[in-house]
XYZ file of C-alpha atoms in Angstrom:
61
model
C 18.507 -6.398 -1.166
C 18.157 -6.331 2.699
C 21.197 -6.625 4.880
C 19.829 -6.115 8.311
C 18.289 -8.348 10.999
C 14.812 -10.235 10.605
C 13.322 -7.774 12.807
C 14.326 -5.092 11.209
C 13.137 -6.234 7.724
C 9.686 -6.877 9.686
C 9.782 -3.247 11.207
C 10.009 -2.209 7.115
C 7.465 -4.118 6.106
C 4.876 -3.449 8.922
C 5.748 0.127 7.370
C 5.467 0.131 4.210
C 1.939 -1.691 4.698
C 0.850 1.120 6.507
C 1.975 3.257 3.448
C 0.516 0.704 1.057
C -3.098 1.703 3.351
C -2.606 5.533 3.341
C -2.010 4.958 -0.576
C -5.318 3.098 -0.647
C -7.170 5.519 1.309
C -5.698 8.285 -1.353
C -6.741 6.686 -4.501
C -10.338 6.259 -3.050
C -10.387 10.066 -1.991
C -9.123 10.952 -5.634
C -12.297 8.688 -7.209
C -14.726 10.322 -4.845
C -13.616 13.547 -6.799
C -13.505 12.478 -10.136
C -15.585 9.229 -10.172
C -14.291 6.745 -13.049
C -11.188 9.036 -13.658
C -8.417 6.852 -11.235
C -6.795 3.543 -11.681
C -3.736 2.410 -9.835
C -1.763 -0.859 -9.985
C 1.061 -0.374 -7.009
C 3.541 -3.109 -5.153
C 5.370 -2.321 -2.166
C 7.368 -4.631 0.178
C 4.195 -6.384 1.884
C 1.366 -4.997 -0.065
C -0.336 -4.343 -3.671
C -2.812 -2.498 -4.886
C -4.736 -2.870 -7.837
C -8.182 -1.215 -9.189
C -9.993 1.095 -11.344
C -13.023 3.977 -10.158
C -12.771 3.186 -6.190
C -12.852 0.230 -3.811
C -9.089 0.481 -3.604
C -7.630 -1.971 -0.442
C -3.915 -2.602 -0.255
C -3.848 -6.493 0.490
C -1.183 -7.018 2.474
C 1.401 -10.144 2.476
């Protein structure tokens, strides 16, 4: 639960999208080695992730 101010909950959130992108940008590295060998379903205040073999976009909201 968050106890601080609205801007401070959109400060975490603008953050952990960026994570939720870096995450994204992992998971397609790790398929580009070892095509067909990654799948990822991951939710993070702001963003998910879901896939199999590559393509992976966080999709943020």
């Amino acid at each position: 639960m968050h106890t601080g101010s609205a801007d401070e909950l959109r400060a975490k959130e603008r953050r952990s999208q960026e994570i939720g992108r870096q995450i994204a940008d992992l998971l397609n590295e790790a398929a580009r080695i070892a095509p067909g060998a990654v799948s990822a379903q991951v939710t993070g205040l702001g963003f998910s992730i879901r896939g199999s073999g590559g393509n992976f976009t966080a999709r943020l909201g």
